XYZ file of C-alpha atoms in Angstrom:
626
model
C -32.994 74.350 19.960
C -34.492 78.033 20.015
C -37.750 76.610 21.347
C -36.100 74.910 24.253
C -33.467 78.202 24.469
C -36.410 80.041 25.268
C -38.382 77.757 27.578
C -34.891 77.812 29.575
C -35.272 81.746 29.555
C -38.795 82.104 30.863
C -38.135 79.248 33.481
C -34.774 81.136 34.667
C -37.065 84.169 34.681
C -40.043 83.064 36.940
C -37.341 82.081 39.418
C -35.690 85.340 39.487
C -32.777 83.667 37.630
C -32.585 86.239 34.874
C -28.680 87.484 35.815
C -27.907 83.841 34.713
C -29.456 83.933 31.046
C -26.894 83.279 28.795
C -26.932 85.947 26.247
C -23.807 83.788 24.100
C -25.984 80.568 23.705
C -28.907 82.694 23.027
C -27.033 84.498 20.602
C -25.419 81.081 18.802
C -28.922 79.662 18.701
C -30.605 82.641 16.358
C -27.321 82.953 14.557
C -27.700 79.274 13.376
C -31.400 79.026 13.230
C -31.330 81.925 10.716
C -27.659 80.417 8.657
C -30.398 77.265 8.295
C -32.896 79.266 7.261
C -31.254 80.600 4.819
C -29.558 77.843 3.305
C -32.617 76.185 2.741
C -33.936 79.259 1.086
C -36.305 80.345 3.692
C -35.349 84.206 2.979
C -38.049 86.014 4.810
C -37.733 83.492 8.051
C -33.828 84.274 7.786
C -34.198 88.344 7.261
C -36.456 88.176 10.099
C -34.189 86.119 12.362
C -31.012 88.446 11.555
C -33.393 91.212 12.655
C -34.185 90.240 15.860
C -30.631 89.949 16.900
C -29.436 93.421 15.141
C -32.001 95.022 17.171
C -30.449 93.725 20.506
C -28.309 95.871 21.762
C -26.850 93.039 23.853
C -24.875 91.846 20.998
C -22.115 93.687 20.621
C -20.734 92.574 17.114
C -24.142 91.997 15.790
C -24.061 94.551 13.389
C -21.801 93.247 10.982
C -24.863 90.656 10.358
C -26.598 92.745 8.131
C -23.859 91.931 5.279
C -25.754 88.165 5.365
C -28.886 89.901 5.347
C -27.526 92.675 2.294
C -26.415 88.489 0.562
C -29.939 87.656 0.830
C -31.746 90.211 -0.551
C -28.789 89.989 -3.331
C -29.998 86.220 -3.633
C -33.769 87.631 -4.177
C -32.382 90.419 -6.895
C -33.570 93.292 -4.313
C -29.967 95.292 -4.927
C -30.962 98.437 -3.928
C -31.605 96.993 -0.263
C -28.569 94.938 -0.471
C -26.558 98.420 -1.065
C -28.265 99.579 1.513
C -27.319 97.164 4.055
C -23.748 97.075 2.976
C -23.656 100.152 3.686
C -24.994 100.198 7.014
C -22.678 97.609 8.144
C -19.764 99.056 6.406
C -20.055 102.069 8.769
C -20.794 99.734 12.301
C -17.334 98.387 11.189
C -13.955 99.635 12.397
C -11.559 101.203 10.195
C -8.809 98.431 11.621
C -10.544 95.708 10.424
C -9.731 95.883 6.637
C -9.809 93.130 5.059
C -13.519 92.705 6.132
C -14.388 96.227 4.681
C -12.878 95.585 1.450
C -14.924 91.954 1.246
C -18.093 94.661 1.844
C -17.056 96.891 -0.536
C -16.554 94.160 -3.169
C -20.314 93.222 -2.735
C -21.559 96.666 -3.211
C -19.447 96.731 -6.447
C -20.846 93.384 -8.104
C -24.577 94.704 -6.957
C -24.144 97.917 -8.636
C -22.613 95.730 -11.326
C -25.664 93.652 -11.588
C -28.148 96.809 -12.148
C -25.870 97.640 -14.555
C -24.267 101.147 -12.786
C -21.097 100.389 -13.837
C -19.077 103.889 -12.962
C -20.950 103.192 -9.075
C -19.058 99.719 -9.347
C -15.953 101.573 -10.549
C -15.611 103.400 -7.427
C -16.259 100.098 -4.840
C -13.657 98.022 -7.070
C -11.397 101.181 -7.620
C -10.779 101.495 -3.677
C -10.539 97.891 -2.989
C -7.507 97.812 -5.736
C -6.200 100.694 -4.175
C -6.077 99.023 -0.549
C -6.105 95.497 -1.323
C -5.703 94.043 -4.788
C -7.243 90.944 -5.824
C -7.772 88.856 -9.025
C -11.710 88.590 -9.003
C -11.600 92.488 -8.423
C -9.223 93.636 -10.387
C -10.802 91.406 -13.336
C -14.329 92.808 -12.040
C -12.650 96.519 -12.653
C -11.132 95.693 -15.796
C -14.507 94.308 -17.287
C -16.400 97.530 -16.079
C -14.406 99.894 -18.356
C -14.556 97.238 -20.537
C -18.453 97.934 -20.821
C -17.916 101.277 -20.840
C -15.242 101.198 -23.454
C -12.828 103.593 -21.693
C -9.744 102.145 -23.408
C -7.353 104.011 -21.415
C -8.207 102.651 -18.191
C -8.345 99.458 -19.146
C -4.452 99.183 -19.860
C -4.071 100.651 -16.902
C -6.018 98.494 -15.207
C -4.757 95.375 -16.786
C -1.153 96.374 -15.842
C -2.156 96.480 -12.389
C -3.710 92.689 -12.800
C -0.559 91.697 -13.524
C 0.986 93.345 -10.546
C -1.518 91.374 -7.992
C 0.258 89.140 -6.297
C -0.367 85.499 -5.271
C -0.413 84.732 -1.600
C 1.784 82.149 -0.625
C 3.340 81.707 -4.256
C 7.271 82.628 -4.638
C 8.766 82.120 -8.485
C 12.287 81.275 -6.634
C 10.741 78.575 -4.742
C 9.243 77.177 -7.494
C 12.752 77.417 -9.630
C 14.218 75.439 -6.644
C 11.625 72.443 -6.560
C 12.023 72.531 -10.281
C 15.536 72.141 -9.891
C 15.279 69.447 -7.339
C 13.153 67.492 -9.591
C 15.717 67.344 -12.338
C 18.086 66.078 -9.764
C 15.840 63.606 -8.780
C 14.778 64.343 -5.275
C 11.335 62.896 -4.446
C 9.543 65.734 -3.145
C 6.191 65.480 -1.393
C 3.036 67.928 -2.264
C 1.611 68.914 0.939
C -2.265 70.388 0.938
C -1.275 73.821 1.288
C 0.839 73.875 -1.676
C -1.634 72.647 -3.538
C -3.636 75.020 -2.758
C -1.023 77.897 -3.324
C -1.084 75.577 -7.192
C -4.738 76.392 -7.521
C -4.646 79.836 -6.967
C -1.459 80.662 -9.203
C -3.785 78.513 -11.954
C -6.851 80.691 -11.468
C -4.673 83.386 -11.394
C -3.266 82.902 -14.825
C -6.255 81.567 -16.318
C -8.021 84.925 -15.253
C -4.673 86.976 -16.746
C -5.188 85.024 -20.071
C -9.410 85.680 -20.162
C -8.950 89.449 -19.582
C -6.001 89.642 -22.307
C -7.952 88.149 -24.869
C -10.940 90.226 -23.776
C -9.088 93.423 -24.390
C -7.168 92.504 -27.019
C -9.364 93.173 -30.360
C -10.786 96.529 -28.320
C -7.157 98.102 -27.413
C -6.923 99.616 -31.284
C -9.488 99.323 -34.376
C -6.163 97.436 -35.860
C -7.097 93.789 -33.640
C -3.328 93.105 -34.458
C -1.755 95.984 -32.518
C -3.727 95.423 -29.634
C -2.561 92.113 -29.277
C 0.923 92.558 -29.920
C 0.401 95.512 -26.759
C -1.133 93.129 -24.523
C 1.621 90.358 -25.569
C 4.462 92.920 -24.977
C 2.373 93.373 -21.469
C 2.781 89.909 -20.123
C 6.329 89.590 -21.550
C 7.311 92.444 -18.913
C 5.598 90.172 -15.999
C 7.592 87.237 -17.909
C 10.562 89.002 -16.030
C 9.402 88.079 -13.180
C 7.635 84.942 -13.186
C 9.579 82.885 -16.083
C 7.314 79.641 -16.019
C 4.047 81.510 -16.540
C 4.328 81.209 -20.351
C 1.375 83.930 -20.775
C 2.988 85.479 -24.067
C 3.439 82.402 -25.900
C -0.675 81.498 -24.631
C -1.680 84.511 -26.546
C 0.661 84.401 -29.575
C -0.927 81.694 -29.782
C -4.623 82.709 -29.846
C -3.455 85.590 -31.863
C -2.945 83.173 -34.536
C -5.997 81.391 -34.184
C -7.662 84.839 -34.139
C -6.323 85.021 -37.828
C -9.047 82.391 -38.920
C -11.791 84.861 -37.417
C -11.208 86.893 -40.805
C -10.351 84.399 -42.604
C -6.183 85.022 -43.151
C -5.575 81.773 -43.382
C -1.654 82.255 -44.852
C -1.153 84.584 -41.704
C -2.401 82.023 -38.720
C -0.432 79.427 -40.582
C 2.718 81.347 -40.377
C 2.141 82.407 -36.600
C 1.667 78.917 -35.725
C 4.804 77.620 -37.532
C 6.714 80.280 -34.888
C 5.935 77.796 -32.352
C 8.310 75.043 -33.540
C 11.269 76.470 -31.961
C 9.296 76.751 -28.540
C 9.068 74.382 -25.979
C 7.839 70.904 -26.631
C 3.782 71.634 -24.808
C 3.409 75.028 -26.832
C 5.394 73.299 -29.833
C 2.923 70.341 -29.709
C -0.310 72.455 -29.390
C 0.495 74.547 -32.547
C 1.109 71.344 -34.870
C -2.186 70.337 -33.950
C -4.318 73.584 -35.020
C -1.647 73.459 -38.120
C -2.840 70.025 -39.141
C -6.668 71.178 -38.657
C -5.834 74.435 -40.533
C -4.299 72.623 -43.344
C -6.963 69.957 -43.305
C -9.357 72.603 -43.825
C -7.508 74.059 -46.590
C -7.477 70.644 -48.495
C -3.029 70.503 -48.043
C -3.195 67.146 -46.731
C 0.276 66.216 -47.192
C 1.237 68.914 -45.080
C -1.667 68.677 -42.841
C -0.786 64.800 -42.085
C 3.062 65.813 -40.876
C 2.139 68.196 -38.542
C -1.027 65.722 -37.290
C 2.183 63.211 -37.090
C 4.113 65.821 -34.752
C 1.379 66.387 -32.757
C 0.724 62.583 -31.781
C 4.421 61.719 -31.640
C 4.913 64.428 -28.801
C 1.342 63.399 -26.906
C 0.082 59.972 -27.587
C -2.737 61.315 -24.758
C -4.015 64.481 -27.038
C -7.689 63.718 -27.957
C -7.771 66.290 -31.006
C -4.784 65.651 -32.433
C -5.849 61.574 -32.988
C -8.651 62.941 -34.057
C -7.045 65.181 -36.726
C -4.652 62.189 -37.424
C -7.781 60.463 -38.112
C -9.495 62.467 -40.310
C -6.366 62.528 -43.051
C -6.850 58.448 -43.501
C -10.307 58.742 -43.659
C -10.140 60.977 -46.528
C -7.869 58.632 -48.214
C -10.499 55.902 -47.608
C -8.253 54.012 -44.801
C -11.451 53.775 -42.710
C -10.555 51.360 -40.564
C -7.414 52.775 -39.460
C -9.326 55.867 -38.632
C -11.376 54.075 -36.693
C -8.678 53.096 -34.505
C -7.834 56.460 -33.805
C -10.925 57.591 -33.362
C -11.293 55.050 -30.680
C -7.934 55.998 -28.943
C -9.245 59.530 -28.888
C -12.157 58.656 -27.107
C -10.809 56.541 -24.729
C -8.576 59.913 -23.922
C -11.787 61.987 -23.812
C -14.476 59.839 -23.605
C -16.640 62.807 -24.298
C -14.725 64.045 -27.571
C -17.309 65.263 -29.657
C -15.256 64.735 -32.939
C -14.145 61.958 -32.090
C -17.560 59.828 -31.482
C -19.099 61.917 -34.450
C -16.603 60.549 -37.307
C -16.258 57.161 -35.528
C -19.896 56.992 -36.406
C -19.237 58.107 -40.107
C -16.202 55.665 -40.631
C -18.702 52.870 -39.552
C -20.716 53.941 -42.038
C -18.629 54.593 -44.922
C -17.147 50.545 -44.200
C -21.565 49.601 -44.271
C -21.644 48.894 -40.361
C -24.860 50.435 -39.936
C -25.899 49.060 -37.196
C -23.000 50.004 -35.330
C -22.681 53.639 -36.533
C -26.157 54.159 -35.800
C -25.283 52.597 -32.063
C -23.024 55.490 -31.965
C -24.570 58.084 -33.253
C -27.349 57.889 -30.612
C -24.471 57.702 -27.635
C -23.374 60.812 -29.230
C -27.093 62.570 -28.947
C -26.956 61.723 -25.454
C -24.057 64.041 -25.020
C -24.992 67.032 -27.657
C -28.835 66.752 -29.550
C -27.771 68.559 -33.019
C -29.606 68.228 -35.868
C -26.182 66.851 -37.301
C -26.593 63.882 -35.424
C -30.231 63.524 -36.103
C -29.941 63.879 -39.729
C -27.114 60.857 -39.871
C -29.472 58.530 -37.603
C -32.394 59.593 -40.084
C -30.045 58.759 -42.739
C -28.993 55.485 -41.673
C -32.438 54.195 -40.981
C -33.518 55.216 -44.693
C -30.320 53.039 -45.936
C -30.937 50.363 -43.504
C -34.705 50.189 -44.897
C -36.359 50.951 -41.932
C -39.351 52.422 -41.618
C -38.058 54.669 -38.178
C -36.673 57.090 -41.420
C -39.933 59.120 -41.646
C -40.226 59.471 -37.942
C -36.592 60.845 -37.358
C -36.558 62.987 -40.211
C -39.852 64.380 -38.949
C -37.869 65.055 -35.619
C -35.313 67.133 -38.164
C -38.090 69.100 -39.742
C -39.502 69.818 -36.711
C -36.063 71.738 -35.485
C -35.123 72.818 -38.878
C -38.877 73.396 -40.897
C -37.747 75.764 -43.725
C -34.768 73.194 -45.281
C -35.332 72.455 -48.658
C -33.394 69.201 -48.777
C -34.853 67.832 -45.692
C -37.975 68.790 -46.586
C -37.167 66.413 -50.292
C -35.715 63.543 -48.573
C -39.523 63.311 -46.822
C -41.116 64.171 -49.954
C -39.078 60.775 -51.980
C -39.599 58.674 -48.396
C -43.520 59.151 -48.687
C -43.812 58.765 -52.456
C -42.082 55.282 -51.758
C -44.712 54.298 -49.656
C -47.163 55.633 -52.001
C -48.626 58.400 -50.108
C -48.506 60.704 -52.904
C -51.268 63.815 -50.846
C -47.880 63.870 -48.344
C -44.738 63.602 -50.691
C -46.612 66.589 -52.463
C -46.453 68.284 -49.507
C -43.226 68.362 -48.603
C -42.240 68.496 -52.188
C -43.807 71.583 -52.894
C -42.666 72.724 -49.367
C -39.097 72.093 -50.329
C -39.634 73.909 -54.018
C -40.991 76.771 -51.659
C -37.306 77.244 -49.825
C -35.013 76.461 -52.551
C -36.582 76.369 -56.353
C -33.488 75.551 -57.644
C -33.576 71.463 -57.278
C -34.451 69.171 -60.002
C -35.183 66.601 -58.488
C -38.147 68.522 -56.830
C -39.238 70.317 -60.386
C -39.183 67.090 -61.737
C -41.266 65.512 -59.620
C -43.804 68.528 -58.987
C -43.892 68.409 -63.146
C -44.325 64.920 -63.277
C -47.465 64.988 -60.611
C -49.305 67.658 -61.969
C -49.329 65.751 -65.419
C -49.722 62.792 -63.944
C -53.008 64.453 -62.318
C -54.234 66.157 -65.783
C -53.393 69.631 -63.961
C -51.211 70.584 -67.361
C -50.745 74.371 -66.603
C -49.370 73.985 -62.948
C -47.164 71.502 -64.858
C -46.007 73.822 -67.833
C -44.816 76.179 -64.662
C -42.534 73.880 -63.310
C -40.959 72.391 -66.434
C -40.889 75.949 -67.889
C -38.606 76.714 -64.687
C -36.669 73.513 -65.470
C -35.878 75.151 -68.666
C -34.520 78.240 -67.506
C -32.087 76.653 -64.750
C -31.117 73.879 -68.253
C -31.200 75.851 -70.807
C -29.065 73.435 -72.568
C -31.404 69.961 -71.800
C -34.011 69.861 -74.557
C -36.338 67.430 -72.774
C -37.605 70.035 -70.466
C -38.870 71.873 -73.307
C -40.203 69.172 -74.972
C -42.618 68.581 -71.691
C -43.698 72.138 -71.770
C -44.777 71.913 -75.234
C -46.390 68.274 -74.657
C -47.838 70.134 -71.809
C -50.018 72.701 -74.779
C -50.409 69.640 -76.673
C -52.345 67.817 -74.164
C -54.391 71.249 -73.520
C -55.470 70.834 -77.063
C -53.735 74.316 -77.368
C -51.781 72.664 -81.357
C -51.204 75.656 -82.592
C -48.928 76.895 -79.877
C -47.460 73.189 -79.111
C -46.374 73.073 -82.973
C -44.667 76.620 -82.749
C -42.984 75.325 -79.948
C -42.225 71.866 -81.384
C -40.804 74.169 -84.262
C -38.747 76.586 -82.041
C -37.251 73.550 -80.497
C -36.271 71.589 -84.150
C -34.760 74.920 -84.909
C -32.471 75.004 -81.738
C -31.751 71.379 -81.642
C -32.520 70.104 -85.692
C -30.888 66.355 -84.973
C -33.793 65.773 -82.411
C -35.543 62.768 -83.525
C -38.438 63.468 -80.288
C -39.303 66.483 -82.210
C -39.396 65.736 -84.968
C -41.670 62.325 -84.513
C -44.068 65.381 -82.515
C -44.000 67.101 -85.249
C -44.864 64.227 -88.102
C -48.167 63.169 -85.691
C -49.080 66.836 -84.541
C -49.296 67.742 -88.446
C -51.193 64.146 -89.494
C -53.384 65.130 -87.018
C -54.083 68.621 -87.926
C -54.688 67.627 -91.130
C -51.071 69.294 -92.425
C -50.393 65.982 -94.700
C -47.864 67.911 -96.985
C -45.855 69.916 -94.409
C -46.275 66.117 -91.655
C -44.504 64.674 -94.879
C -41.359 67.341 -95.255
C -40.620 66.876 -91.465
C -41.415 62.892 -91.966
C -38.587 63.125 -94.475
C -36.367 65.060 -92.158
C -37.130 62.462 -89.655
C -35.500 59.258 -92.149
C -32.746 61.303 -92.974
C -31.822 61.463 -89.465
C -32.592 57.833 -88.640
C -30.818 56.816 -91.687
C -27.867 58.839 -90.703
C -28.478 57.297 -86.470
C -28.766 53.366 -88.237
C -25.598 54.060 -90.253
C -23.352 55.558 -87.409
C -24.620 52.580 -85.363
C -23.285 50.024 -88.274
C -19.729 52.180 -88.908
C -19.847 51.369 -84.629
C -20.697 48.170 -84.908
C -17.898 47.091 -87.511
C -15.130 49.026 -85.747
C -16.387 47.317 -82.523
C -16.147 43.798 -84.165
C -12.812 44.205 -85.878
C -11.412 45.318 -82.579
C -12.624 42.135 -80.759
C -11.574 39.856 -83.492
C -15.547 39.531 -85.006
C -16.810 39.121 -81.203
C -19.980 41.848 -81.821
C -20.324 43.058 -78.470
C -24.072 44.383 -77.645
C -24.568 48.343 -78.610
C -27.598 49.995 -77.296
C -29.964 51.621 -80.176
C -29.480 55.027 -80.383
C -33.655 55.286 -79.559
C -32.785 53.607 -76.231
C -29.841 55.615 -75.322
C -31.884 59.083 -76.162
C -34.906 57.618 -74.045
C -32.463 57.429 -71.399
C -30.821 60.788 -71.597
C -34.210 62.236 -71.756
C -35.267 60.617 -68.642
C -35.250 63.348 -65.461
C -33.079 62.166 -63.394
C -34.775 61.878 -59.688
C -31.587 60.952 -57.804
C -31.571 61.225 -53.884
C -32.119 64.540 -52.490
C -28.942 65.921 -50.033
C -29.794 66.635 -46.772
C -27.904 70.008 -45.151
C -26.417 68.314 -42.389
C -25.050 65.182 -44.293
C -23.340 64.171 -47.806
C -25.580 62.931 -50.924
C -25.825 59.514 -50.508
C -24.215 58.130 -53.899
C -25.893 54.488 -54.110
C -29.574 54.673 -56.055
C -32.462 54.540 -54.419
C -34.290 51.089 -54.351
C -37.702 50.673 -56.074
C -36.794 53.216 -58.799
C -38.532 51.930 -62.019
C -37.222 51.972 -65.328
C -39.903 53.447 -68.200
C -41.423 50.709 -70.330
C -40.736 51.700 -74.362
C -43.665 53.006 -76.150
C -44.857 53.800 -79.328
C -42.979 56.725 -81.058
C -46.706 58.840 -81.518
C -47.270 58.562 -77.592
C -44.063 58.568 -75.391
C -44.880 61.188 -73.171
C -48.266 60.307 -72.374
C -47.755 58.402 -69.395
C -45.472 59.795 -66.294
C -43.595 57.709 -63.801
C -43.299 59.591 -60.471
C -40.261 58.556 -59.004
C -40.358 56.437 -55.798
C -43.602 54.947 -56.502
């Protein structure tokens, strides 16, 4: 169009036409050529464009252009120039023409806002508010003291928030359709009171933001600055009755209790709410059922989860909560119905997809938890999420565990359990140089688990390395104090080294510590016949009877109560060697991940220790897994 615009020029020209140029339709073409340009984010094209026409002085009105050029060198971050053409325009404009100015002057307030020269913004924002008070600028205002903590003029400029008012919105209009609605009339929403809906919405919703901005900054007491701002919007309450803005931040003011953890106080601000109107009223029972769910109350947490779906079947969070109380009484398939319901509410309820998956699991429908699980990554990809699909492929059997729980470590590299759970996955599959790794990995970030120590002790001995393994079991000992077997290791540990003298002080320490021990003292007989000791192996052989004696003769009193009781049916005892093999046994049970619950079942391909003679018990070491 602005080629043929000018061809139409130079043709009118060489015919001495030029009186009938039209300057409008010239005008309308570079106006739109350089609107295009810009839209499709062509910004030098477009600044060049507007300049040409600024420059003509046929245009009358052309210099309230440079505001879209000031936009586009806001859209390119160049503020300073934006200013400056603001400010150019702002003086080509009349004084009569207002409402224009003031749009100007907001612009120059949110670029000084974005360089961060908030007091410059104060003074574009502070004479717009003066002439013509709006929401987005008086919330713009509000936030600049905000920044630079002037706490003063921020009440002050928060009362005048409150006093902007909403064009085209009446409250006594509203009373009367309210009123006709009761009676019944059928009353038809037009577009422009729709729109008038909107803006009272936004209006409100930017009312409650800035209150709960302020609130905790109005006095070091958090408290007193929300009962100020609450006493605030009860004034405008006067005026506009169906606002409800008081009872919104009662409301958070409660939940704001939880921030510091006054648990006692947010419950007893909530229960205020039961004498207020049946939205508000419904709202509060269901953060009172997730508070008291929390706290472990679930009697109390259940009736107000109850009161919260009886007054809105359609509330995603409180099925949810309703939920969660059967599924921590083990009704898992009732939970799953409500889980369900909540997500066909809000099909993109978080919660609600999250323990759907983990009541599928808990009732061993792993396929279909795991379906879920991975339509819940889709919407948020937490480690949560991969930890449970991780989880569910180790149960399930499938090899896909390693690979997801690599994903985890990969996001989360420095947790211990994590890190464990690889560790027991690879020793399964018998790569021992790798479950090492991430064994010893996992003792780096948290050398508190036994599970790991046992296994870390285990491999070294199983590898002849005897003094990395006297570290770990020594550390076993110290977090056990109480569990002898840990000590016994450390002292088979200097026994193996050939170190005897030290092992038998040891052995010695422990017989003194523990002196019905029957492990040390069968050390002790075969440490001594070795040594050549035959006199002092026979005093502890003797000590070593006596307590087997004393073991055989419990086991017969057992036996004969046992029999007596079941009318001469002798039930099967264990021996008391195979019940102390057993106790001594570390216990490599599954490792819990951060993100999930230990899984309770045992882990399949665990084996059991073969017996073996007294003199040599220790000598071999199953690692768990393998």
């Amino acid at each position: 169009a602005g080629k043929r615009e000018r061809a139409l020029c130079n043709k009118r020209e060489q015919l001495n036409l030029s009186d009938q140029i039209n300057v409008d339709l010239t005008y309308a073409v570079h106006f739109n050529l350089a609107v295009m340009y810009h839209k499709n984010g062509q910004f030098t094209e477009a600044l060049n464009t507007y300049s040409l026409i600024v420059r003509n002085k046929q245009y009358a009105q052309s210099g309230r252009l440079r505001v879209n050029m000031g936009n586009i060198y806001a859209e390119q971050k160049k503020y300073l120039l934006a200013i400056k053409m603001y400010r150019i325009s702002l003086d080509e404009i009349a004084s009569t023409d207002k409402e224009l100015r003031y749009k100007i002057m907001r612009n120059i307030g949110s670029a000084f806002v974005r360089m961060g020269q908030y007091k410059d913004a104060i003074g574009s924002y502070e004479a717009v508010m003066e002439g013509s008070g709006d929401v987005a600028t008086g919330f713009n205002l509000l936030l600049c003291y905000y920044a630079l903590g002037d706490v003063e003029k921020v009440k002050r400029t928060f009362t005048k928030l409150l006093s902007v008012r909403v064009a085209g919105y009446s409250p006594d209009e509203e009373e009367d359709e309210e009123s006709k609605q009761d009676a019944g009339d059928v009353l038809v929403t037009d577009a422009l009171r729709t729109e008038v809906r909107e803006r009272r919405r936004k209006f409100l919703h930017t009312v409650t933001t800035a209150a709960r901005l302020i609130a905790p900054m109005i006095d070091q007491d958090w408290r007193i600055g929300y009962d100020y701002v609450i006493e605030q919007l009860r004034h405008y309450e006067v005026k506009d009755q169906s606002a409800a803005l008081a009872s919104e931040l009662e409301m958070c003011k409660g939940l704001n209790y939880l921030k510091y953890k006054k648990y006692r106080e947010a419950i007893e601000c909530l229960k205020a709410f039961e004498k207020k109107d049946k939205e508000l009223r419904a709202r509060a029972a269901t953060n009172l059922a997730y508070l008291y769910f929390l706290e472990g109350d679930f009697d109390s947490g259940e009736k107000y989860a109850d009161m919260a779906v009886d007054a809105d079947r359609y509330n995603a969070k409180a099925l949810v909560n309703k939920g969660n109380f059967l599924y921590v009484r083990g009704e898992w398939e009732k939970a799953r119905q409500l889980y369900e319901s909540a997500i066909n509410v809000e099909a993109d309820s978080v919660e609600a997809i999250y323990n759907l998956a983990l009541a599928n699991k808990q009732m061993g429908l792993y396929e279909e938890a795991l379906r879920v699980f991975k339509r819940l990554q889709g919407i948020i990809d937490s480690v949560e999420v991969v930890y449970q699909i991780a989880d569910l492929f180790d149960i399930m059997g499938d090899q896909r565990a390693v690979d997801w729980f690599n994903r985890l470590i990969g996001r989360v590299p420095t947790d211990p359990n994590v890190l464990a759970r690889l560790g027991l996955l690879n020793a399964k599959e018998g790569d021992e140089s790798q479950a090492f790794h991430y064994y010893l990995e996992a003792y780096r970030y948290y050398q508190v688990n036994m599970d790991v120590i046992s296994w870390l002790g285990a491999y070294f001995v199983k590898n002849e390395v005897y003094d990395k393994a006297m570290q770990f079991f020594e550390r076993a000992a110290q977090i056990q104090p109480q569990e002898v077997k840990w000590q016994l290791m450390v002292a088979s540990c200097h026994r193996r080294r050939g170190e005897y003298p030290q092992a038998k002080r040891m052995y010695e320490d422990i017989h003194r510590r523990n002196p019905e021990n029957m492990e040390c003292l069968r050390y002790l007989v075969h440490l001594c016949k070795d040594s050549g000791l035959i006199d002092e192996a026979n005093e502890w052989f003797k000590k070593f009877k006596r307590l087997e004696n004393k073991a055989e003769g419990d086991r017969t009193s057992l036996a004969n109560e046992l029999g007596a009781t079941n009318s001469g049916n002798s039930p099967d005892v264990d021996s008391p060697s195979s019940t102390h093999a057993s106790a001594s046994r570390p216990d490599f049970g599954d490792t819990t991940g951060s993100t999930g619950r230990a899984r309770s079942e045992p882990e399949a391909g665990r084996r059991q220790k073969k017996s073996k003679p007294a003199d040599d018990s220790d000598e071999d070491v199953d690692l768990p897994g393998t």
